[in-house]
PDB file of C-alpha atoms in Angstrom:
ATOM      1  CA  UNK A   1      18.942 -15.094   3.621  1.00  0.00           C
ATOM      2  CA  UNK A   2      16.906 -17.773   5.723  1.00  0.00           C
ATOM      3  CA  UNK A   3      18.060 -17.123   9.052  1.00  0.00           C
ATOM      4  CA  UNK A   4      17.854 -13.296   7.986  1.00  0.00           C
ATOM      5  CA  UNK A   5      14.080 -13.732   7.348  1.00  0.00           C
ATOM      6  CA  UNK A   6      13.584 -15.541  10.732  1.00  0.00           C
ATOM      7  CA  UNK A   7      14.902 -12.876  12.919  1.00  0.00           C
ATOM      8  CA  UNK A   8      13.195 -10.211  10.992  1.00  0.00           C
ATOM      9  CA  UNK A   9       9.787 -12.499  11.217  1.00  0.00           C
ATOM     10  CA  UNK A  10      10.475 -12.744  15.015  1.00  0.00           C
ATOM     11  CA  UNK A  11      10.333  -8.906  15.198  1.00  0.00           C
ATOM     12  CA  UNK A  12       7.912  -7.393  17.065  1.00  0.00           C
ATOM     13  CA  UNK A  13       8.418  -3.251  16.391  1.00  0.00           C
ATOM     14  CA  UNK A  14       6.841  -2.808  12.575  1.00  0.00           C
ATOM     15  CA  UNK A  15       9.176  -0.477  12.000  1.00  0.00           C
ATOM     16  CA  UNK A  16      12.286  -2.738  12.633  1.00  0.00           C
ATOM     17  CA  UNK A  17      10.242  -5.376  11.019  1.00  0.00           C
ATOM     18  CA  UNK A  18      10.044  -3.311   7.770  1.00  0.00           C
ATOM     19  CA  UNK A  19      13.583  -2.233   8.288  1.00  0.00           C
ATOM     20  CA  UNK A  20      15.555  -5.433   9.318  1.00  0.00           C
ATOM     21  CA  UNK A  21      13.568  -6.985   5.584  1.00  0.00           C
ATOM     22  CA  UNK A  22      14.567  -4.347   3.156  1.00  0.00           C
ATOM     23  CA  UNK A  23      18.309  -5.235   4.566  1.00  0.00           C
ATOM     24  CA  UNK A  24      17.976  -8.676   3.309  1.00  0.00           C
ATOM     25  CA  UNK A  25      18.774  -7.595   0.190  1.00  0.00           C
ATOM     26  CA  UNK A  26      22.451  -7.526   0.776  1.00  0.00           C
ATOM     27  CA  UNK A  27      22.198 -11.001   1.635  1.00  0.00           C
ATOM     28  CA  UNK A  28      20.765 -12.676  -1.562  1.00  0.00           C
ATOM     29  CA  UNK A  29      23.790 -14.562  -2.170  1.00  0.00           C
ATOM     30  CA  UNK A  30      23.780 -16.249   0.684  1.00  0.00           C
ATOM     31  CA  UNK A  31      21.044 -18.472   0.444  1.00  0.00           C
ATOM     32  CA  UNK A  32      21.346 -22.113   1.484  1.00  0.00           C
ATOM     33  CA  UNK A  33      17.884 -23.953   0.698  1.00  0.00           C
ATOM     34  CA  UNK A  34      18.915 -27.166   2.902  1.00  0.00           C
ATOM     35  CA  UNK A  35      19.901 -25.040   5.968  1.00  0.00           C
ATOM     36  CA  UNK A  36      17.734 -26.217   8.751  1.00  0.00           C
ATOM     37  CA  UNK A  37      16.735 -23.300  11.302  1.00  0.00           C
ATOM     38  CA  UNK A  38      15.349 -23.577  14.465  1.00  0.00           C
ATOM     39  CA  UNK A  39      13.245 -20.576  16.545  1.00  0.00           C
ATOM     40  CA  UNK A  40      15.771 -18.525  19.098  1.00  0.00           C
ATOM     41  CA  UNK A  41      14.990 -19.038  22.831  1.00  0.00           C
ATOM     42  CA  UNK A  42      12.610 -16.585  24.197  1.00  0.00           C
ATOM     43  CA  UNK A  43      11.205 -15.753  20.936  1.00  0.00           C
ATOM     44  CA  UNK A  44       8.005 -15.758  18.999  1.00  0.00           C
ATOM     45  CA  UNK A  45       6.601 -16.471  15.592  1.00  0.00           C
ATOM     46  CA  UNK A  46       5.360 -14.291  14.101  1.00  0.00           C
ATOM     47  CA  UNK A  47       6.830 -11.221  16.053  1.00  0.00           C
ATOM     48  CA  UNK A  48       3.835  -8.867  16.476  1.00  0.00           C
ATOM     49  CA  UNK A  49       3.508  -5.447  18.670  1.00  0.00           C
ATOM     50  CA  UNK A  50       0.964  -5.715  21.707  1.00  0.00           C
ATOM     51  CA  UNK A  51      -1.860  -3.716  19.946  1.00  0.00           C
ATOM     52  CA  UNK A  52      -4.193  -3.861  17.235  1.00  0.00           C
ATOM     53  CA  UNK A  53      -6.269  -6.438  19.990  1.00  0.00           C
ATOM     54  CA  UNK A  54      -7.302  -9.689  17.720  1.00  0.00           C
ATOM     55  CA  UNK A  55     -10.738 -10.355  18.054  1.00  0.00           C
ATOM     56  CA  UNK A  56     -12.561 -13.115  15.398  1.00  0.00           C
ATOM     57  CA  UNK A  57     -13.798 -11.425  12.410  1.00  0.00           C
ATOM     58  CA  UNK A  58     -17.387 -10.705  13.002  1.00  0.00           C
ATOM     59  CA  UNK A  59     -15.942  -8.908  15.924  1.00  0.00           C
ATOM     60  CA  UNK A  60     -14.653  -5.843  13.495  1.00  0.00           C
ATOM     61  CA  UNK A  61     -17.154  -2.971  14.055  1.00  0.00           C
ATOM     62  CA  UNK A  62     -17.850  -2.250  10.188  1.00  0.00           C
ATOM     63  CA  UNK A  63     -17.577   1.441   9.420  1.00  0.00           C
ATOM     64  CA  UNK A  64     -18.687   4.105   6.816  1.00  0.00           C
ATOM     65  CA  UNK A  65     -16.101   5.312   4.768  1.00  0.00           C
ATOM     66  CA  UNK A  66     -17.091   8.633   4.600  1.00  0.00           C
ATOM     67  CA  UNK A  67     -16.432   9.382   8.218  1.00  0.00           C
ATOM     68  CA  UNK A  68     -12.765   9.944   8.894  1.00  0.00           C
ATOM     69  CA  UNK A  69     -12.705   7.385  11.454  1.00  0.00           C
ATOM     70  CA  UNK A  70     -14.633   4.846   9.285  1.00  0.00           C
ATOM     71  CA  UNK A  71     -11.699   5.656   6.830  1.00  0.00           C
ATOM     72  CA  UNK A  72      -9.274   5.331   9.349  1.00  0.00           C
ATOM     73  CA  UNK A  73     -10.518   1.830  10.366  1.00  0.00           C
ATOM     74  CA  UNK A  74     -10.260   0.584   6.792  1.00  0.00           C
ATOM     75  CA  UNK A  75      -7.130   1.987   6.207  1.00  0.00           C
ATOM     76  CA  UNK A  76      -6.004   0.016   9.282  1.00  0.00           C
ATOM     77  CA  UNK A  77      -7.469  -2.974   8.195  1.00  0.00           C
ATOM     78  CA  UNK A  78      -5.372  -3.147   5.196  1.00  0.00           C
ATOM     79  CA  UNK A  79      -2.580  -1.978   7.033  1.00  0.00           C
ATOM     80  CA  UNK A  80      -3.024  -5.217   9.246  1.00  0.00           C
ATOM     81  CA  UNK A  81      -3.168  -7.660   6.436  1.00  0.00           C
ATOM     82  CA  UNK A  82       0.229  -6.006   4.926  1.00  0.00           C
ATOM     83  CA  UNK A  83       1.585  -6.706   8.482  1.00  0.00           C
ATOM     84  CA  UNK A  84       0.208 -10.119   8.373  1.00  0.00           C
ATOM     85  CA  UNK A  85       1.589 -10.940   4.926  1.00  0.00           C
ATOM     86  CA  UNK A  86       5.052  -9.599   5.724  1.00  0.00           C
ATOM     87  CA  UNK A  87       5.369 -12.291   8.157  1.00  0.00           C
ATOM     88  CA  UNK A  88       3.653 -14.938   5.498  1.00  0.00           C
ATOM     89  CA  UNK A  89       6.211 -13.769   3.041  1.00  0.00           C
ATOM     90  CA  UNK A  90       9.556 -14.333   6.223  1.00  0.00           C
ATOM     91  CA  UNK A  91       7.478 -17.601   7.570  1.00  0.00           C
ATOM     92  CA  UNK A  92       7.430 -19.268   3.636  1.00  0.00           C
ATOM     93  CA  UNK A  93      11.314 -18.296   3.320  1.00  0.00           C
ATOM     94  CA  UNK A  94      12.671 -19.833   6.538  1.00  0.00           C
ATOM     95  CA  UNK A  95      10.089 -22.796   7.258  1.00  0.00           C
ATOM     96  CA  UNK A  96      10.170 -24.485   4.245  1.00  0.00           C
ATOM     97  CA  UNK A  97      14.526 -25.933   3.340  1.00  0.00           C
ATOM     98  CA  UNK A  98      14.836 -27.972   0.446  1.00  0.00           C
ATOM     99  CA  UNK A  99      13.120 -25.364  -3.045  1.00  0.00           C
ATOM    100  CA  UNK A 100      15.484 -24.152  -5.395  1.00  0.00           C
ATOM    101  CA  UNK A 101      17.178 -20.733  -4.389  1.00  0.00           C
ATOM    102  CA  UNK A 102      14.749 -18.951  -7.336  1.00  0.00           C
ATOM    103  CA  UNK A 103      12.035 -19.826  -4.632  1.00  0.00           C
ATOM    104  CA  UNK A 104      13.675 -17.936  -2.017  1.00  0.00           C
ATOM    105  CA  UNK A 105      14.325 -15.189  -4.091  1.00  0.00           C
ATOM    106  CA  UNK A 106      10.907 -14.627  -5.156  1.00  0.00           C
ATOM    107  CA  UNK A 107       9.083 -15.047  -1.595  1.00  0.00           C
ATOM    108  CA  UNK A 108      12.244 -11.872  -0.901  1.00  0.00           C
ATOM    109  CA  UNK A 109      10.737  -9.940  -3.477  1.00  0.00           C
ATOM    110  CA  UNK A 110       7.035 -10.983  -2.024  1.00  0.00           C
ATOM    111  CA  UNK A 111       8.274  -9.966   1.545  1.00  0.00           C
ATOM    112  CA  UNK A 112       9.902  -6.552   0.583  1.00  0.00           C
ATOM    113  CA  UNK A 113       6.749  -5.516  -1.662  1.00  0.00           C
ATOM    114  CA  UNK A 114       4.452  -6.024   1.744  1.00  0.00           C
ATOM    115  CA  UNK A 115       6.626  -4.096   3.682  1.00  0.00           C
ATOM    116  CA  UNK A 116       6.474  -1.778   1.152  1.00  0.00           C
ATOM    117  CA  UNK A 117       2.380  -1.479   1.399  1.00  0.00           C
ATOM    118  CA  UNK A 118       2.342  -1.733   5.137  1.00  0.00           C
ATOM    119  CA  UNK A 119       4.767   1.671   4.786  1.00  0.00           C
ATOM    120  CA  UNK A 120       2.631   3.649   2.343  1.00  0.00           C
ATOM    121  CA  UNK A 121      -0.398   2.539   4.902  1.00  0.00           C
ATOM    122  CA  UNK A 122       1.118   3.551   8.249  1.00  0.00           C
ATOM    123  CA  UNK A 123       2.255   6.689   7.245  1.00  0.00           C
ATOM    124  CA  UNK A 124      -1.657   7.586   4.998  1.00  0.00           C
ATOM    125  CA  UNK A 125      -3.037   6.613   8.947  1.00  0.00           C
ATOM    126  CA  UNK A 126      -0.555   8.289  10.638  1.00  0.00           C
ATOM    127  CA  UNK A 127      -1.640  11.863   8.694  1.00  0.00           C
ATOM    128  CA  UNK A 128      -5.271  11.085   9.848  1.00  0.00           C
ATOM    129  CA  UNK A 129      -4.164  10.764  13.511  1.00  0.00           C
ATOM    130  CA  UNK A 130      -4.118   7.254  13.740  1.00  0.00           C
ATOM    131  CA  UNK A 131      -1.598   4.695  14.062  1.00  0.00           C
ATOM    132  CA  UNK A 132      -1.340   0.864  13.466  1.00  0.00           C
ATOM    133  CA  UNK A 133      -2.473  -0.924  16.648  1.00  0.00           C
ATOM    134  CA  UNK A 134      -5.266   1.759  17.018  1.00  0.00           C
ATOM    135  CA  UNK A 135      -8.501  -0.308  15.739  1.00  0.00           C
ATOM    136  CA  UNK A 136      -9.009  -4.430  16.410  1.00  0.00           C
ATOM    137  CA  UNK A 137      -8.065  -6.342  13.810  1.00  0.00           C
ATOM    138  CA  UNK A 138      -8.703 -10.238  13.203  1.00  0.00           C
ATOM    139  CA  UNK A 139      -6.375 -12.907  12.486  1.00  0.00           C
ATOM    140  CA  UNK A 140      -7.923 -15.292   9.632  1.00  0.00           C
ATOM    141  CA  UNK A 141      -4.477 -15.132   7.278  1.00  0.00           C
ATOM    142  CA  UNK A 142      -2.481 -15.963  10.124  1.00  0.00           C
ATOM    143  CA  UNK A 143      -4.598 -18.730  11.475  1.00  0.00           C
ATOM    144  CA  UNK A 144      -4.403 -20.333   7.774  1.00  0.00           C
ATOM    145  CA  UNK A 145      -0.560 -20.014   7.648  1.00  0.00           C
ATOM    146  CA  UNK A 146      -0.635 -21.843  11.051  1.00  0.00           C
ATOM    147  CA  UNK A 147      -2.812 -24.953   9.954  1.00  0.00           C
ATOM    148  CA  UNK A 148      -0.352 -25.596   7.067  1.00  0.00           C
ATOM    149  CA  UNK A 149       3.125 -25.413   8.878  1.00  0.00           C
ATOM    150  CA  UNK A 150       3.608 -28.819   8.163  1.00  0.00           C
ATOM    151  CA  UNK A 151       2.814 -28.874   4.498  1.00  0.00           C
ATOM    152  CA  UNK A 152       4.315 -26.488   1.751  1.00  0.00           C
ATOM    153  CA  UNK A 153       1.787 -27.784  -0.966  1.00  0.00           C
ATOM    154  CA  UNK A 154      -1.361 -26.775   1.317  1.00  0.00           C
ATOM    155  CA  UNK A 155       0.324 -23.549   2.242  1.00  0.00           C
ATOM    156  CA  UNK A 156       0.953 -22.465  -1.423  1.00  0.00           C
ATOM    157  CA  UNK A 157      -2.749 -23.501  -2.161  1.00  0.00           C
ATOM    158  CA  UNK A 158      -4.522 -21.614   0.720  1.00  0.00           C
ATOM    159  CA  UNK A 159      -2.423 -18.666   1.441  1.00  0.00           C
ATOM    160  CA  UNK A 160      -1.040 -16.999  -1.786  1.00  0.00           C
ATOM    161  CA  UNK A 161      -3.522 -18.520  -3.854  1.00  0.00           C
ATOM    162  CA  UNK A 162      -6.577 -18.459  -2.198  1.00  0.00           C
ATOM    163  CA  UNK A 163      -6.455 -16.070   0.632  1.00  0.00           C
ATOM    164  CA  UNK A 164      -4.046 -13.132  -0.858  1.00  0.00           C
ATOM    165  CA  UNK A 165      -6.020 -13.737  -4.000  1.00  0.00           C
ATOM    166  CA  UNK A 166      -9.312 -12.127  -2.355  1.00  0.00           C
ATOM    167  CA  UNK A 167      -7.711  -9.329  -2.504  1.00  0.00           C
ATOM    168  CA  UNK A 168      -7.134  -8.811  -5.905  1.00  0.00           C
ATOM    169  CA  UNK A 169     -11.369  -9.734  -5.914  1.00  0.00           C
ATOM    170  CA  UNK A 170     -11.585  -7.325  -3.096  1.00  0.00           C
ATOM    171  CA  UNK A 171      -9.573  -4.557  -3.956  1.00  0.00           C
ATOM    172  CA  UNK A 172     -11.521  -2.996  -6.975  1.00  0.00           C
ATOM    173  CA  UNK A 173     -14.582  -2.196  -4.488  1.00  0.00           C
ATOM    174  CA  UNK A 174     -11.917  -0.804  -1.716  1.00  0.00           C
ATOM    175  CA  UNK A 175     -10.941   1.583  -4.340  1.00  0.00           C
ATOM    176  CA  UNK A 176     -14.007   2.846  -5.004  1.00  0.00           C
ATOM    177  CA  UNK A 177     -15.001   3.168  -1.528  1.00  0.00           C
ATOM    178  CA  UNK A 178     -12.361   5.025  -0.837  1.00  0.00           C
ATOM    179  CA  UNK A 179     -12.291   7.290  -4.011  1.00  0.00           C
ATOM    180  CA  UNK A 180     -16.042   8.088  -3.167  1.00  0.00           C
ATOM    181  CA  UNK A 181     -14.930   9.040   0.164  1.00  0.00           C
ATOM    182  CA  UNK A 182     -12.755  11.983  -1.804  1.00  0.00           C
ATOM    183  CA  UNK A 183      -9.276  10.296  -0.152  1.00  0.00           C
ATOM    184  CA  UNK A 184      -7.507   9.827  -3.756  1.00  0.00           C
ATOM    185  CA  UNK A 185      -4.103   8.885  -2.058  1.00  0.00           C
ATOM    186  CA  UNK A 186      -5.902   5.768  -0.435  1.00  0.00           C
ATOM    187  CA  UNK A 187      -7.026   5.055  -3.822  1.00  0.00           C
ATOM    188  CA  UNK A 188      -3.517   5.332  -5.707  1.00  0.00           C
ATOM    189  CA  UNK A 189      -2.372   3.308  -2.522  1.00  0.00           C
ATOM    190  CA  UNK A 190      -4.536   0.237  -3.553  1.00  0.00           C
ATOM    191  CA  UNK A 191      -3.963   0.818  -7.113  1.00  0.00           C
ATOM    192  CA  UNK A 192       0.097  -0.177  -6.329  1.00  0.00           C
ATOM    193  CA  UNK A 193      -0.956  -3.029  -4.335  1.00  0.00           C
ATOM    194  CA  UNK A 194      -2.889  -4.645  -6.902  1.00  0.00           C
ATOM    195  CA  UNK A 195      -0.507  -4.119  -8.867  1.00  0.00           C
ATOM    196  CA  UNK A 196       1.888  -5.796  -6.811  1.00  0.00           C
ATOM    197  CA  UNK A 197      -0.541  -8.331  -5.281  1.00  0.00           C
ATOM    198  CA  UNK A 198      -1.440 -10.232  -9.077  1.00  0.00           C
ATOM    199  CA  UNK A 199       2.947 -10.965  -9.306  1.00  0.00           C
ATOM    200  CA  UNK A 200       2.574 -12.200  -5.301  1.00  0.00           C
ATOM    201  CA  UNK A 201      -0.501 -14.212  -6.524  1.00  0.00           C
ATOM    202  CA  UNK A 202       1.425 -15.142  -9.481  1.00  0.00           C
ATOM    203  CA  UNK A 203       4.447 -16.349  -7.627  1.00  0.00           C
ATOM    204  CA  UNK A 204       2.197 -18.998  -5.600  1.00  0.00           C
ATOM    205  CA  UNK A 205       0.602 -20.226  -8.660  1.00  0.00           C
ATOM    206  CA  UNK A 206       4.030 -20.718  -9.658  1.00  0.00           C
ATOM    207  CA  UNK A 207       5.928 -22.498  -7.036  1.00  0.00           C
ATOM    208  CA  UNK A 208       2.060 -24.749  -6.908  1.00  0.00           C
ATOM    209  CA  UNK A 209       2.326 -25.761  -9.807  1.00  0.00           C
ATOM    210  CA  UNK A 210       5.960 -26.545  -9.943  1.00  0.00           C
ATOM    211  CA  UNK A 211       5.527 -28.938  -6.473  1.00  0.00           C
ATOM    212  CA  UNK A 212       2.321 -30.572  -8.230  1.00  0.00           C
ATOM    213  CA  UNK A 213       4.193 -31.024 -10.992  1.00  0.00           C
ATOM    214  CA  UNK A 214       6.705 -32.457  -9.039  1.00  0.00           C
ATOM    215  CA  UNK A 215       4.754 -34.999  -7.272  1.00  0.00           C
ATOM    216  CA  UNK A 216       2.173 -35.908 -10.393  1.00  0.00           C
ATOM    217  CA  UNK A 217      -0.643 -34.484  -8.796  1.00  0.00           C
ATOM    218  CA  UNK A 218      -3.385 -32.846 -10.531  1.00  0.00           C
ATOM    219  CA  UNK A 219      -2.986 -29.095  -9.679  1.00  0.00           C
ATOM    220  CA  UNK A 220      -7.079 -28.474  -9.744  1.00  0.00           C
ATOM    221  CA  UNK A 221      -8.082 -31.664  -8.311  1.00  0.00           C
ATOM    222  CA  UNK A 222      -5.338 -31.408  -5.369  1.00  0.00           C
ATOM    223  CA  UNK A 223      -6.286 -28.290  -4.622  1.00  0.00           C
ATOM    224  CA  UNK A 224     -10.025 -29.141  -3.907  1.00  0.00           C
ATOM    225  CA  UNK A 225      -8.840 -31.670  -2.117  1.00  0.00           C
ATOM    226  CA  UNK A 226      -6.510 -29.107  -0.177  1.00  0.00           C
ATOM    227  CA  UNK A 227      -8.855 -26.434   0.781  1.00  0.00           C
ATOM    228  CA  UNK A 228     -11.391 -29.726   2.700  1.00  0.00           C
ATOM    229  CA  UNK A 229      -8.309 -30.699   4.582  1.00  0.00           C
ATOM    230  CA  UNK A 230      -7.473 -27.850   5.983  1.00  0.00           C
ATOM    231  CA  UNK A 231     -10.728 -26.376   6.254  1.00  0.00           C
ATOM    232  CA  UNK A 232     -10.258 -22.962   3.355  1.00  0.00           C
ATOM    233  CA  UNK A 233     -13.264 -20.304   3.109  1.00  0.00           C
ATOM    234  CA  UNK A 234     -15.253 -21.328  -0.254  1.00  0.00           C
ATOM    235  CA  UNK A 235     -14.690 -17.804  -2.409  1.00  0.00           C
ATOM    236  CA  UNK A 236     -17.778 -15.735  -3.278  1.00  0.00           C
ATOM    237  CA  UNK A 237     -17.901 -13.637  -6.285  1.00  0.00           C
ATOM    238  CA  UNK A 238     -17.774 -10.910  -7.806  1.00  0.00           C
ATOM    239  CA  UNK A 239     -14.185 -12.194  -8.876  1.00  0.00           C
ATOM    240  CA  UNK A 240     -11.540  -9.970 -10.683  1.00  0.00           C
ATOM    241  CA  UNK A 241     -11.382 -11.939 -13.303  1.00  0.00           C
ATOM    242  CA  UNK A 242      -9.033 -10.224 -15.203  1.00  0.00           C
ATOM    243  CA  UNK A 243      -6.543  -9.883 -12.298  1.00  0.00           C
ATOM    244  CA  UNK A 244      -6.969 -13.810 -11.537  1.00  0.00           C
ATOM    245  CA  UNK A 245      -5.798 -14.632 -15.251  1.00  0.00           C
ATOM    246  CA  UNK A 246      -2.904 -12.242 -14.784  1.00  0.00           C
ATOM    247  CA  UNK A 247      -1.821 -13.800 -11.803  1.00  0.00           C
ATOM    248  CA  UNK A 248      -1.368 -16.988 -13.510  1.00  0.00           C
ATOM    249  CA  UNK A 249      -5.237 -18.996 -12.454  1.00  0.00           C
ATOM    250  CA  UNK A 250      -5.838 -20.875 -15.629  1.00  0.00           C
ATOM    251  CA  UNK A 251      -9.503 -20.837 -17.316  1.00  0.00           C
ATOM    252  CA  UNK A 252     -10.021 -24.292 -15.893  1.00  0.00           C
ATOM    253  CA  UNK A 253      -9.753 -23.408 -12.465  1.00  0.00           C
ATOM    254  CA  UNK A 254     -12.061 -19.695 -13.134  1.00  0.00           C
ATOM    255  CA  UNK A 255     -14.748 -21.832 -13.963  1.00  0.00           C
ATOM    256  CA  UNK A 256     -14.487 -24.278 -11.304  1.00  0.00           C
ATOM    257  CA  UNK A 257     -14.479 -20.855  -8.788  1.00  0.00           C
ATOM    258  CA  UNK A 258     -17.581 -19.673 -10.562  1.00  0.00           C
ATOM    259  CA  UNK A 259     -19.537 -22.626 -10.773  1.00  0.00           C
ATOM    260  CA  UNK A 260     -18.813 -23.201  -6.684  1.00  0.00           C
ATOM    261  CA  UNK A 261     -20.048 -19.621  -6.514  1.00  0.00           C
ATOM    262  CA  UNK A 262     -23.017 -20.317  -8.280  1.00  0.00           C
ATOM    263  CA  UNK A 263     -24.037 -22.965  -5.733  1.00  0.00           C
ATOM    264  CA  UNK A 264     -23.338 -21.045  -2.361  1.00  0.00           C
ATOM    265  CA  UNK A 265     -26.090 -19.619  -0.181  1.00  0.00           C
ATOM    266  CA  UNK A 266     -26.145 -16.219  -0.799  1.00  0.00           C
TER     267      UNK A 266
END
């Protein structure tokens, strides 16, 4: 399954990408978690098409919604990030040797759900005459999972559980957008990603806690200390509460989010 995920992360086409991951699934018994793998020759990580251009994030024109090309550009947006976190999924399954095969398993599951999303969000820009590549698109999720190559803990901490878990803050006021904007199938679209996106949240509170656990660290404390190492956003509110607790964030760690909240600039 490892060197499975690699060459589909090196992928470049999105469709191949998406296609070359739900074929993993024939290979779930064949997971080694000690097998070291190396990049092929000639190839990148991750695999990406030449277009959407990546420009830094206060370089995405902001749109309205209720223009169909306002639309379009948020549907791309989100279409991006699935793209992105197909890739996190393949990087955390082939990077990191040594987790139990559950571990594996789960970031499969993780990988196949994304590809999933990036699907249902092609094809909902394709019918308004876009496609993906179409808009820019910036690259903070990837530039995260490249800072913490090196370190499983501080990947688990900043990606899955910090990063992927602004969605499930963000994706409440998506909906609405979007549902204002009279395009109902963008809305049932984000209503299956968070849906999916609290168990992918979930999963990296999981495997966090099971590697703090394993090295007697303090899971809230480490963290903190985590996200000034590698140099994490600091989370503004409104949070989805209710999403965060079904993802697995325990109370402790909801008020420590709020109470940094509370002291930010606004």
């Amino acid at each position: 399954m490892r060197a499975a995920a690699l060459h589909a992360l090196c992928l470049p086409n999105p469709d191949q990408k998406v296609w070359a991951v739900q074929a993993i699934d024939k290979q779930l018994d064949q997971v080694d978690p000690n097998q070291n793998l190396s990049m092929p020759e000639s190839a990148s990580i991750p695999g990406r098409p030449n277009r959407p251009e990546l420009v830094g994030p206060f370089k995405v024109k902001q749109r309205s919604v209720h223009t169909e090309q306002g639309r379009a550009a948020l549907i791309h947006s989100l279409a991006h990030i699935e793209f992105n976190a197909i890739n996190l999924a393949l990087d955390m399954i082939w990077r990191f040797p040594g987790m139990p095969s559950e571990f594996y398993e789960d970031w499969l599951i993780i990988a196949k759900e994304e590809a999933y999303h990036f699907s249902l969000l092609s094809k909902h820009l394709h019918g308004m005459g876009y496609t993906y590549g179409d808009f820019p698109a910036h690259d903070g999720l990837w530039e995260m999972a490249q800072r913490t190559t090196d370190n499983l803990l501080a990947r688990l901490a900043l990606v899955p559980r910090t990063l992927e878990a602004r969605g499930l803050d963000a994706s409440p006021v998506v909906r609405t957008k979007l549902a204002n904007a009279n395009d109902n199938e963008a809305a049932q679209i984000i209503d299956i990603i968070l849906r999916d996106e609290i168990g992918h949240v979930a999963i990296g509170n999981k495997w966090y806690r099971y590697l703090c656990q394993k090295e007697n660290l303090d899971p809230v404390a480490h963290y903190a200390e985590m996200a000034r190492v590698y140099r994490a956003p600091r989370l503004k509110g409104p949070f989805n509460i209710e999403a965060r607790l079904a993802a697995g964030f325990t109370e402790q760690e909801l008020e420590v989010l709020q109470a940094q909240d509370q002291v930010l600039p606004t």
